[in-house]
Amino acid sequence: MPILGTVAAIAGVPVLALVVLGALGLAPVGPLALAAGVILVAAFGLALRWTRDLAILSDSVHRLNSDRATTGSGATPVLPGLQRLVGELDRLGRRVAVRSAMLEQLRRADGTVVERLPDPLIVLAADRSVRRANSAARAAFGADIGAVLRHPQLRAAIDRAFASGVTEVAEVALRVPVPREVHAAVVPMDPPIADGGRA
C-alpha cells in the first residue's frame, strides 16, 4: 500500500532512533513510546496529504495529455511545491488548448483555400492513395481520379517525384469522358502536410 510505504519513509528514521535510545536505556520507555506514536500519527497524516496531492498532480497531467480540459480540476494540492507544479500544468493546458484551436482554425482555412483553387489539386499519401481532391479535380475527373493517377506517364512522374524529392511533370492525354490534354506537376512535400499528404 503506497500510504504505508510513505509513512515508513517519513517516520522510519525518527522511530528507529527512539527505539535505539530505549534499547540503550538512555531515555524512559513511556515518553519514547509516546513520541514514537506522535511521529507515526503525524507521518500518517502527511502521507495521506502527500498521496492526495500526488493524485491531483496525476489528474492534471492526465487531463493535459488527453486534451480533455484546459482548466484545473477544482482541487488544489496543499503541499507548496505541488501547488506551483499543478498551477504551471494548468497554465500549460490553457496554452496547449489555445494552440490546438489555432491549428484547427488553420486546418479549416487550408481546406477552404485548397477547395476553392481553380486548378485541380489532388493530394497523395506516401502509399500513392488519394488523401483529398479539391472541387476542381472532382469536376474535371469525377470518379475517374484513380484511373487518371494510374495513367502510365503520370504514374511514372509520381514515382520519380517520390524517389527524387523533386517536382516532376507529365503531359497526359486522356480519352474519356472527353479527349483532352492534361499538364500535371507532381510536387513532393517533405515534411508531409497535416493530413499526411506527401505529394
mmCIF file with all atom_site columns, C-alpha atoms in Angstrom:
data_model
loop_
_atom_site.group_PDB
_atom_site.id
_atom_site.type_symbol
_atom_site.label_atom_id
_atom_site.label_alt_id
_atom_site.label_comp_id
_atom_site.label_asym_id
_atom_site.label_entity_id
_atom_site.label_seq_id
_atom_site.pdbx_PDB_ins_code
_atom_site.Cartn_x
_atom_site.Cartn_y
_atom_site.Cartn_z
_atom_site.occupancy
_atom_site.B_iso_or_equiv
_atom_site.pdbx_formal_charge
_atom_site.auth_seq_id
_atom_site.auth_comp_id
_atom_site.auth_asym_id
_atom_site.auth_atom_id
_atom_site.pdbx_PDB_model_num
ATOM 1   C CA . MET A 1 1   ? 0.000   0.000  0.000   1.00 0.00 ? 1   MET A CA 1
ATOM 2   C CA . PRO A 1 2   ? 1.528   3.372  -1.019  1.00 0.00 ? 2   PRO A CA 1
ATOM 3   C CA . ILE A 1 3   ? 0.416   5.153  2.154   1.00 0.00 ? 3   ILE A CA 1
ATOM 4   C CA . LEU A 1 4   ? 2.183   2.670  4.425   1.00 0.00 ? 4   LEU A CA 1
ATOM 5   C CA . GLY A 1 5   ? 5.343   2.940  2.343   1.00 0.00 ? 5   GLY A CA 1
ATOM 6   C CA . THR A 1 6   ? 5.191   6.726  2.605   1.00 0.00 ? 6   THR A CA 1
ATOM 7   C CA . VAL A 1 7   ? 4.625   6.503  6.381   1.00 0.00 ? 7   VAL A CA 1
ATOM 8   C CA . ALA A 1 8   ? 7.658   4.212  6.676   1.00 0.00 ? 8   ALA A CA 1
ATOM 9   C CA . ALA A 1 9   ? 9.775   6.616  4.607   1.00 0.00 ? 9   ALA A CA 1
ATOM 10  C CA . ILE A 1 10  ? 8.756   9.625  6.726   1.00 0.00 ? 10  ILE A CA 1
ATOM 11  C CA . ALA A 1 11  ? 8.755   8.065  10.199  1.00 0.00 ? 11  ALA A CA 1
ATOM 12  C CA . GLY A 1 12  ? 11.305  5.277  9.802   1.00 0.00 ? 12  GLY A CA 1
ATOM 13  C CA . VAL A 1 13  ? 14.480  7.088  10.903  1.00 0.00 ? 13  VAL A CA 1
ATOM 14  C CA . PRO A 1 14  ? 12.968  9.045  13.856  1.00 0.00 ? 14  PRO A CA 1
ATOM 15  C CA . VAL A 1 15  ? 11.166  5.966  15.215  1.00 0.00 ? 15  VAL A CA 1
ATOM 16  C CA . LEU A 1 16  ? 14.316  3.849  14.790  1.00 0.00 ? 16  LEU A CA 1
ATOM 17  C CA . ALA A 1 17  ? 16.307  6.487  16.696  1.00 0.00 ? 17  ALA A CA 1
ATOM 18  C CA . LEU A 1 18  ? 13.761  6.355  19.531  1.00 0.00 ? 18  LEU A CA 1
ATOM 19  C CA . VAL A 1 19  ? 13.927  2.543  19.583  1.00 0.00 ? 19  VAL A CA 1
ATOM 20  C CA . VAL A 1 20  ? 17.738  2.706  19.833  1.00 0.00 ? 20  VAL A CA 1
ATOM 21  C CA . LEU A 1 21  ? 17.507  5.246  22.674  1.00 0.00 ? 21  LEU A CA 1
ATOM 22  C CA . GLY A 1 22  ? 15.095  2.963  24.527  1.00 0.00 ? 22  GLY A CA 1
ATOM 23  C CA . ALA A 1 23  ? 17.192  -0.143 23.886  1.00 0.00 ? 23  ALA A CA 1
ATOM 24  C CA . LEU A 1 24  ? 20.311  1.583  25.262  1.00 0.00 ? 24  LEU A CA 1
ATOM 25  C CA . GLY A 1 25  ? 18.364  2.769  28.301  1.00 0.00 ? 25  GLY A CA 1
ATOM 26  C CA . LEU A 1 26  ? 19.158  6.422  27.599  1.00 0.00 ? 26  LEU A CA 1
ATOM 27  C CA . ALA A 1 27  ? 15.533  7.527  27.965  1.00 0.00 ? 27  ALA A CA 1
ATOM 28  C CA . PRO A 1 28  ? 12.429  6.198  29.734  1.00 0.00 ? 28  PRO A CA 1
ATOM 29  C CA . VAL A 1 29  ? 10.297  3.867  27.622  1.00 0.00 ? 29  VAL A CA 1
ATOM 30  C CA . GLY A 1 30  ? 6.978   5.679  28.275  1.00 0.00 ? 30  GLY A CA 1
ATOM 31  C CA . PRO A 1 31  ? 7.969   9.053  26.804  1.00 0.00 ? 31  PRO A CA 1
ATOM 32  C CA . LEU A 1 32  ? 9.773   7.278  23.931  1.00 0.00 ? 32  LEU A CA 1
ATOM 33  C CA . ALA A 1 33  ? 6.631   5.279  23.083  1.00 0.00 ? 33  ALA A CA 1
ATOM 34  C CA . LEU A 1 34  ? 4.541   8.463  23.232  1.00 0.00 ? 34  LEU A CA 1
ATOM 35  C CA . ALA A 1 35  ? 6.994   10.277 20.941  1.00 0.00 ? 35  ALA A CA 1
ATOM 36  C CA . ALA A 1 36  ? 7.016   7.329  18.513  1.00 0.00 ? 36  ALA A CA 1
ATOM 37  C CA . GLY A 1 37  ? 3.198   7.337  18.464  1.00 0.00 ? 37  GLY A CA 1
ATOM 38  C CA . VAL A 1 38  ? 3.070   11.083 17.764  1.00 0.00 ? 38  VAL A CA 1
ATOM 39  C CA . ILE A 1 39  ? 5.651   10.657 14.974  1.00 0.00 ? 39  ILE A CA 1
ATOM 40  C CA . LEU A 1 40  ? 3.647   7.809  13.413  1.00 0.00 ? 40  LEU A CA 1
ATOM 41  C CA . VAL A 1 41  ? 0.347   9.744  13.570  1.00 0.00 ? 41  VAL A CA 1
ATOM 42  C CA . ALA A 1 42  ? 1.983   12.843 12.053  1.00 0.00 ? 42  ALA A CA 1
ATOM 43  C CA . ALA A 1 43  ? 3.653   10.708 9.364   1.00 0.00 ? 43  ALA A CA 1
ATOM 44  C CA . PHE A 1 44  ? 0.330   9.046  8.546   1.00 0.00 ? 44  PHE A CA 1
ATOM 45  C CA . GLY A 1 45  ? -1.374  12.451 8.191   1.00 0.00 ? 45  GLY A CA 1
ATOM 46  C CA . LEU A 1 46  ? 1.427   13.723 5.973   1.00 0.00 ? 46  LEU A CA 1
ATOM 47  C CA . ALA A 1 47  ? 1.325   10.530 3.893   1.00 0.00 ? 47  ALA A CA 1
ATOM 48  C CA . LEU A 1 48  ? -2.428  10.947 3.342   1.00 0.00 ? 48  LEU A CA 1
ATOM 49  C CA . ARG A 1 49  ? -1.916  14.554 2.256   1.00 0.00 ? 49  ARG A CA 1
ATOM 50  C CA . TRP A 1 50  ? 1.040   13.596 0.021   1.00 0.00 ? 50  TRP A CA 1
ATOM 51  C CA . THR A 1 51  ? -0.868  10.805 -1.765  1.00 0.00 ? 51  THR A CA 1
ATOM 52  C CA . ARG A 1 52  ? -3.917  13.087 -2.250  1.00 0.00 ? 52  ARG A CA 1
ATOM 53  C CA . ASP A 1 53  ? -1.714  15.846 -3.701  1.00 0.00 ? 53  ASP A CA 1
ATOM 54  C CA . LEU A 1 54  ? 0.014   13.350 -5.979  1.00 0.00 ? 54  LEU A CA 1
ATOM 55  C CA . ALA A 1 55  ? -3.410  12.179 -7.206  1.00 0.00 ? 55  ALA A CA 1
ATOM 56  C CA . ILE A 1 56  ? -4.311  15.808 -8.026  1.00 0.00 ? 56  ILE A CA 1
ATOM 57  C CA . LEU A 1 57  ? -0.994  16.198 -9.874  1.00 0.00 ? 57  LEU A CA 1
ATOM 58  C CA . SER A 1 58  ? -1.554  12.939 -11.746 1.00 0.00 ? 58  SER A CA 1
ATOM 59  C CA . ASP A 1 59  ? -5.047  14.061 -12.755 1.00 0.00 ? 59  ASP A CA 1
ATOM 60  C CA . SER A 1 60  ? -3.641  17.372 -14.052 1.00 0.00 ? 60  SER A CA 1
ATOM 61  C CA . VAL A 1 61  ? -1.044  15.548 -16.155 1.00 0.00 ? 61  VAL A CA 1
ATOM 62  C CA . HIS A 1 62  ? -3.685  13.119 -17.450 1.00 0.00 ? 62  HIS A CA 1
ATOM 63  C CA . ARG A 1 63  ? -6.033  15.968 -18.449 1.00 0.00 ? 63  ARG A CA 1
ATOM 64  C CA . LEU A 1 64  ? -3.180  17.778 -20.201 1.00 0.00 ? 64  LEU A CA 1
ATOM 65  C CA . ASN A 1 65  ? -2.171  14.611 -22.038 1.00 0.00 ? 65  ASN A CA 1
ATOM 66  C CA . SER A 1 66  ? -5.709  13.782 -23.156 1.00 0.00 ? 66  SER A CA 1
ATOM 67  C CA . ASP A 1 67  ? -6.683  17.383 -24.066 1.00 0.00 ? 67  ASP A CA 1
ATOM 68  C CA . ARG A 1 68  ? -9.934  16.902 -22.127 1.00 0.00 ? 68  ARG A CA 1
ATOM 69  C CA . ALA A 1 69  ? -9.815  20.122 -20.172 1.00 0.00 ? 69  ALA A CA 1
ATOM 70  C CA . THR A 1 70  ? -7.893  23.336 -20.129 1.00 0.00 ? 70  THR A CA 1
ATOM 71  C CA . THR A 1 71  ? -8.552  24.458 -16.565 1.00 0.00 ? 71  THR A CA 1
ATOM 72  C CA . GLY A 1 72  ? -7.872  22.999 -13.164 1.00 0.00 ? 72  GLY A CA 1
ATOM 73  C CA . SER A 1 73  ? -9.830  20.163 -11.668 1.00 0.00 ? 73  SER A CA 1
ATOM 74  C CA . GLY A 1 74  ? -11.011 22.352 -8.780  1.00 0.00 ? 74  GLY A CA 1
ATOM 75  C CA . ALA A 1 75  ? -8.854  20.515 -6.235  1.00 0.00 ? 75  ALA A CA 1
ATOM 76  C CA . THR A 1 76  ? -5.671  22.227 -5.117  1.00 0.00 ? 76  THR A CA 1
ATOM 77  C CA . PRO A 1 77  ? -2.705  20.477 -3.539  1.00 0.00 ? 77  PRO A CA 1
ATOM 78  C CA . VAL A 1 78  ? -1.758  21.522 -0.019  1.00 0.00 ? 78  VAL A CA 1
ATOM 79  C CA . LEU A 1 79  ? 1.984   20.993 -0.331  1.00 0.00 ? 79  LEU A CA 1
ATOM 80  C CA . PRO A 1 80  ? 3.523   24.231 -1.725  1.00 0.00 ? 80  PRO A CA 1
ATOM 81  C CA . GLY A 1 81  ? 5.800   22.631 -4.344  1.00 0.00 ? 81  GLY A CA 1
ATOM 82  C CA . LEU A 1 82  ? 2.929   20.648 -5.802  1.00 0.00 ? 82  LEU A CA 1
ATOM 83  C CA . GLN A 1 83  ? 0.666   23.722 -5.759  1.00 0.00 ? 83  GLN A CA 1
ATOM 84  C CA . ARG A 1 84  ? 3.117   25.516 -8.039  1.00 0.00 ? 84  ARG A CA 1
ATOM 85  C CA . LEU A 1 85  ? 3.513   22.483 -10.276 1.00 0.00 ? 85  LEU A CA 1
ATOM 86  C CA . VAL A 1 86  ? -0.245  21.978 -10.715 1.00 0.00 ? 86  VAL A CA 1
ATOM 87  C CA . GLY A 1 87  ? -0.633  25.711 -11.395 1.00 0.00 ? 87  GLY A CA 1
ATOM 88  C CA . GLU A 1 88  ? 2.021   25.516 -14.122 1.00 0.00 ? 88  GLU A CA 1
ATOM 89  C CA . LEU A 1 89  ? 0.353   22.421 -15.616 1.00 0.00 ? 89  LEU A CA 1
ATOM 90  C CA . ASP A 1 90  ? -2.980  24.258 -15.721 1.00 0.00 ? 90  ASP A CA 1
ATOM 91  C CA . ARG A 1 91  ? -1.354  27.247 -17.458 1.00 0.00 ? 91  ARG A CA 1
ATOM 92  C CA . LEU A 1 92  ? 0.343   24.887 -19.905 1.00 0.00 ? 92  LEU A CA 1
ATOM 93  C CA . GLY A 1 93  ? -3.007  23.185 -20.555 1.00 0.00 ? 93  GLY A CA 1
ATOM 94  C CA . ARG A 1 94  ? -4.612  26.521 -21.397 1.00 0.00 ? 94  ARG A CA 1
ATOM 95  C CA . ARG A 1 95  ? -1.768  27.394 -23.791 1.00 0.00 ? 95  ARG A CA 1
ATOM 96  C CA . VAL A 1 96  ? -1.988  23.982 -25.470 1.00 0.00 ? 96  VAL A CA 1
ATOM 97  C CA . ALA A 1 97  ? -5.756  24.393 -25.880 1.00 0.00 ? 97  ALA A CA 1
ATOM 98  C CA . VAL A 1 98  ? -5.314  27.835 -27.476 1.00 0.00 ? 98  VAL A CA 1
ATOM 99  C CA . ARG A 1 99  ? -2.669  26.497 -29.861 1.00 0.00 ? 99  ARG A CA 1
ATOM 100 C CA . SER A 1 100 ? -4.807  23.473 -30.716 1.00 0.00 ? 100 SER A CA 1
ATOM 101 C CA . ALA A 1 101 ? -7.717  25.774 -31.526 1.00 0.00 ? 101 ALA A CA 1
ATOM 102 C CA . MET A 1 102 ? -5.465  27.919 -33.722 1.00 0.00 ? 102 MET A CA 1
ATOM 103 C CA . LEU A 1 103 ? -4.146  24.838 -35.531 1.00 0.00 ? 103 LEU A CA 1
ATOM 104 C CA . GLU A 1 104 ? -7.683  23.618 -36.136 1.00 0.00 ? 104 GLU A CA 1
ATOM 105 C CA . GLN A 1 105 ? -8.626  27.032 -37.489 1.00 0.00 ? 105 GLN A CA 1
ATOM 106 C CA . LEU A 1 106 ? -5.576  26.952 -39.805 1.00 0.00 ? 106 LEU A CA 1
ATOM 107 C CA . ARG A 1 107 ? -6.503  23.438 -40.986 1.00 0.00 ? 107 ARG A CA 1
ATOM 108 C CA . ARG A 1 108 ? -10.016 24.620 -41.822 1.00 0.00 ? 108 ARG A CA 1
ATOM 109 C CA . ALA A 1 109 ? -8.621  27.671 -43.648 1.00 0.00 ? 109 ALA A CA 1
ATOM 110 C CA . ASP A 1 110 ? -6.175  25.420 -45.518 1.00 0.00 ? 110 ASP A CA 1
ATOM 111 C CA . GLY A 1 111 ? -9.042  23.160 -46.556 1.00 0.00 ? 111 GLY A CA 1
ATOM 112 C CA . THR A 1 112 ? -11.080 26.134 -47.741 1.00 0.00 ? 112 THR A CA 1
ATOM 113 C CA . VAL A 1 113 ? -8.181  27.514 -49.804 1.00 0.00 ? 113 VAL A CA 1
ATOM 114 C CA . VAL A 1 114 ? -7.448  24.124 -51.391 1.00 0.00 ? 114 VAL A CA 1
ATOM 115 C CA . GLU A 1 115 ? -11.119 23.515 -52.119 1.00 0.00 ? 115 GLU A CA 1
ATOM 116 C CA . ARG A 1 116 ? -11.504 26.876 -53.884 1.00 0.00 ? 116 ARG A CA 1
ATOM 117 C CA . LEU A 1 117 ? -8.388  26.689 -56.063 1.00 0.00 ? 117 LEU A CA 1
ATOM 118 C CA . PRO A 1 118 ? -9.407  26.980 -59.731 1.00 0.00 ? 118 PRO A CA 1
ATOM 119 C CA . ASP A 1 119 ? -6.969  24.244 -60.842 1.00 0.00 ? 119 ASP A CA 1
ATOM 120 C CA . PRO A 1 120 ? -7.464  20.572 -59.997 1.00 0.00 ? 120 PRO A CA 1
ATOM 121 C CA . LEU A 1 121 ? -5.412  19.581 -56.963 1.00 0.00 ? 121 LEU A CA 1
ATOM 122 C CA . ILE A 1 122 ? -5.021  16.004 -55.733 1.00 0.00 ? 122 ILE A CA 1
ATOM 123 C CA . VAL A 1 123 ? -3.089  15.257 -52.534 1.00 0.00 ? 123 VAL A CA 1
ATOM 124 C CA . LEU A 1 124 ? -1.400  11.846 -52.379 1.00 0.00 ? 124 LEU A CA 1
ATOM 125 C CA . ALA A 1 125 ? -0.268  9.883  -49.337 1.00 0.00 ? 125 ALA A CA 1
ATOM 126 C CA . ALA A 1 126 ? 3.057   8.022  -49.204 1.00 0.00 ? 126 ALA A CA 1
ATOM 127 C CA . ASP A 1 127 ? 1.302   4.870  -50.478 1.00 0.00 ? 127 ASP A CA 1
ATOM 128 C CA . ARG A 1 128 ? 0.049   6.885  -53.501 1.00 0.00 ? 128 ARG A CA 1
ATOM 129 C CA . SER A 1 129 ? -3.559  6.799  -52.273 1.00 0.00 ? 129 SER A CA 1
ATOM 130 C CA . VAL A 1 130 ? -5.665  9.952  -52.608 1.00 0.00 ? 130 VAL A CA 1
ATOM 131 C CA . ARG A 1 131 ? -5.790  11.933 -49.350 1.00 0.00 ? 131 ARG A CA 1
ATOM 132 C CA . ARG A 1 132 ? -8.044  14.601 -50.802 1.00 0.00 ? 132 ARG A CA 1
ATOM 133 C CA . ALA A 1 133 ? -9.076  16.206 -54.084 1.00 0.00 ? 133 ALA A CA 1
ATOM 134 C CA . ASN A 1 134 ? -10.445 19.698 -54.465 1.00 0.00 ? 134 ASN A CA 1
ATOM 135 C CA . SER A 1 135 ? -13.693 20.593 -56.216 1.00 0.00 ? 135 SER A CA 1
ATOM 136 C CA . ALA A 1 136 ? -11.867 21.419 -59.468 1.00 0.00 ? 136 ALA A CA 1
ATOM 137 C CA . ALA A 1 137 ? -10.304 17.924 -59.503 1.00 0.00 ? 137 ALA A CA 1
ATOM 138 C CA . ARG A 1 138 ? -13.646 16.292 -58.762 1.00 0.00 ? 138 ARG A CA 1
ATOM 139 C CA . ALA A 1 139 ? -15.297 18.323 -61.517 1.00 0.00 ? 139 ALA A CA 1
ATOM 140 C CA . ALA A 1 140 ? -12.531 17.543 -64.028 1.00 0.00 ? 140 ALA A CA 1
ATOM 141 C CA . PHE A 1 141 ? -12.104 13.836 -63.305 1.00 0.00 ? 141 PHE A CA 1
ATOM 142 C CA . GLY A 1 142 ? -15.154 12.777 -61.285 1.00 0.00 ? 142 GLY A CA 1
ATOM 143 C CA . ALA A 1 143 ? -14.989 9.148  -60.219 1.00 0.00 ? 143 ALA A CA 1
ATOM 144 C CA . ASP A 1 144 ? -12.067 8.604  -62.623 1.00 0.00 ? 144 ASP A CA 1
ATOM 145 C CA . ILE A 1 145 ? -9.419  10.193 -60.367 1.00 0.00 ? 145 ILE A CA 1
ATOM 146 C CA . GLY A 1 146 ? -7.955  6.759  -59.611 1.00 0.00 ? 146 GLY A CA 1
ATOM 147 C CA . ALA A 1 147 ? -7.814  5.892  -63.320 1.00 0.00 ? 147 ALA A CA 1
ATOM 148 C CA . VAL A 1 148 ? -6.136  9.211  -64.104 1.00 0.00 ? 148 VAL A CA 1
ATOM 149 C CA . LEU A 1 149 ? -3.495  8.549  -61.439 1.00 0.00 ? 149 LEU A CA 1
ATOM 150 C CA . ARG A 1 150 ? -2.835  5.109  -62.951 1.00 0.00 ? 150 ARG A CA 1
ATOM 151 C CA . HIS A 1 151 ? -2.066  6.602  -66.369 1.00 0.00 ? 151 HIS A CA 1
ATOM 152 C CA . PRO A 1 152 ? 1.461   5.314  -67.218 1.00 0.00 ? 152 PRO A CA 1
ATOM 153 C CA . GLN A 1 153 ? 3.019   8.745  -67.805 1.00 0.00 ? 153 GLN A CA 1
ATOM 154 C CA . LEU A 1 154 ? 1.502   10.273 -64.689 1.00 0.00 ? 154 LEU A CA 1
ATOM 155 C CA . ARG A 1 155 ? 2.319   7.175  -62.603 1.00 0.00 ? 155 ARG A CA 1
ATOM 156 C CA . ALA A 1 156 ? 5.952   7.415  -63.788 1.00 0.00 ? 156 ALA A CA 1
ATOM 157 C CA . ALA A 1 157 ? 6.101   11.104 -62.824 1.00 0.00 ? 157 ALA A CA 1
ATOM 158 C CA . ILE A 1 158 ? 4.624   10.304 -59.389 1.00 0.00 ? 158 ILE A CA 1
ATOM 159 C CA . ASP A 1 159 ? 7.182   7.527  -58.832 1.00 0.00 ? 159 ASP A CA 1
ATOM 160 C CA . ARG A 1 160 ? 10.065  9.792  -59.924 1.00 0.00 ? 160 ARG A CA 1
ATOM 161 C CA . ALA A 1 161 ? 8.880   12.614 -57.641 1.00 0.00 ? 161 ALA A CA 1
ATOM 162 C CA . PHE A 1 162 ? 8.618   10.287 -54.642 1.00 0.00 ? 162 PHE A CA 1
ATOM 163 C CA . ALA A 1 163 ? 12.033  8.784  -55.382 1.00 0.00 ? 163 ALA A CA 1
ATOM 164 C CA . SER A 1 164 ? 13.881  12.050 -56.066 1.00 0.00 ? 164 SER A CA 1
ATOM 165 C CA . GLY A 1 165 ? 12.032  14.506 -53.839 1.00 0.00 ? 165 GLY A CA 1
ATOM 166 C CA . VAL A 1 166 ? 11.959  16.909 -56.799 1.00 0.00 ? 166 VAL A CA 1
ATOM 167 C CA . THR A 1 167 ? 8.936   18.220 -58.701 1.00 0.00 ? 167 THR A CA 1
ATOM 168 C CA . GLU A 1 168 ? 8.199   16.117 -61.790 1.00 0.00 ? 168 GLU A CA 1
ATOM 169 C CA . VAL A 1 169 ? 5.887   16.986 -64.677 1.00 0.00 ? 169 VAL A CA 1
ATOM 170 C CA . ALA A 1 170 ? 3.909   14.866 -67.118 1.00 0.00 ? 170 ALA A CA 1
ATOM 171 C CA . GLU A 1 171 ? 1.844   15.551 -70.207 1.00 0.00 ? 171 GLU A CA 1
ATOM 172 C CA . VAL A 1 172 ? -1.084  13.156 -70.192 1.00 0.00 ? 172 VAL A CA 1
ATOM 173 C CA . ALA A 1 173 ? -3.572  12.521 -72.977 1.00 0.00 ? 173 ALA A CA 1
ATOM 174 C CA . LEU A 1 174 ? -6.937  11.456 -71.559 1.00 0.00 ? 174 LEU A CA 1
ATOM 175 C CA . ARG A 1 175 ? -9.524  9.902  -73.860 1.00 0.00 ? 175 ARG A CA 1
ATOM 176 C CA . VAL A 1 176 ? -12.510 9.678  -71.507 1.00 0.00 ? 176 VAL A CA 1
ATOM 177 C CA . PRO A 1 177 ? -15.004 11.071 -70.786 1.00 0.00 ? 177 PRO A CA 1
ATOM 178 C CA . VAL A 1 178 ? -13.842 13.535 -73.467 1.00 0.00 ? 178 VAL A CA 1
ATOM 179 C CA . PRO A 1 179 ? -10.431 13.709 -75.200 1.00 0.00 ? 179 PRO A CA 1
ATOM 180 C CA . ARG A 1 180 ? -8.143  16.256 -73.543 1.00 0.00 ? 180 ARG A CA 1
ATOM 181 C CA . GLU A 1 181 ? -4.531  17.031 -72.728 1.00 0.00 ? 181 GLU A CA 1
ATOM 182 C CA . VAL A 1 182 ? -3.549  17.422 -69.078 1.00 0.00 ? 182 VAL A CA 1
ATOM 183 C CA . HIS A 1 183 ? -0.364  19.041 -67.825 1.00 0.00 ? 183 HIS A CA 1
ATOM 184 C CA . ALA A 1 184 ? 0.398   17.559 -64.400 1.00 0.00 ? 184 ALA A CA 1
ATOM 185 C CA . ALA A 1 185 ? 3.007   18.661 -61.861 1.00 0.00 ? 185 ALA A CA 1
ATOM 186 C CA . VAL A 1 186 ? 3.834   16.268 -59.007 1.00 0.00 ? 186 VAL A CA 1
ATOM 187 C CA . VAL A 1 187 ? 5.227   18.283 -56.085 1.00 0.00 ? 187 VAL A CA 1
ATOM 188 C CA . PRO A 1 188 ? 6.743   16.233 -53.216 1.00 0.00 ? 188 PRO A CA 1
ATOM 189 C CA . MET A 1 189 ? 6.080   17.502 -49.681 1.00 0.00 ? 189 MET A CA 1
ATOM 190 C CA . ASP A 1 190 ? 8.774   16.975 -47.065 1.00 0.00 ? 190 ASP A CA 1
ATOM 191 C CA . PRO A 1 191 ? 7.754   17.153 -44.290 1.00 0.00 ? 191 PRO A CA 1
ATOM 192 C CA . PRO A 1 192 ? 4.262   15.897 -45.147 1.00 0.00 ? 192 PRO A CA 1
ATOM 193 C CA . ILE A 1 193 ? 1.304   18.230 -44.725 1.00 0.00 ? 193 ILE A CA 1
ATOM 194 C CA . ALA A 1 194 ? -1.044  17.899 -41.743 1.00 0.00 ? 194 ALA A CA 1
ATOM 195 C CA . ASP A 1 195 ? -3.336  15.289 -43.315 1.00 0.00 ? 195 ASP A CA 1
ATOM 196 C CA . GLY A 1 196 ? -0.395  13.027 -44.213 1.00 0.00 ? 196 GLY A CA 1
ATOM 197 C CA . GLY A 1 197 ? -0.171  14.181 -47.819 1.00 0.00 ? 197 GLY A CA 1
ATOM 198 C CA . ARG A 1 198 ? 3.263   13.594 -49.337 1.00 0.00 ? 198 ARG A CA 1
ATOM 199 C CA . ALA A 1 199 ? 2.708   14.972 -52.874 1.00 0.00 ? 199 ALA A CA 1
#
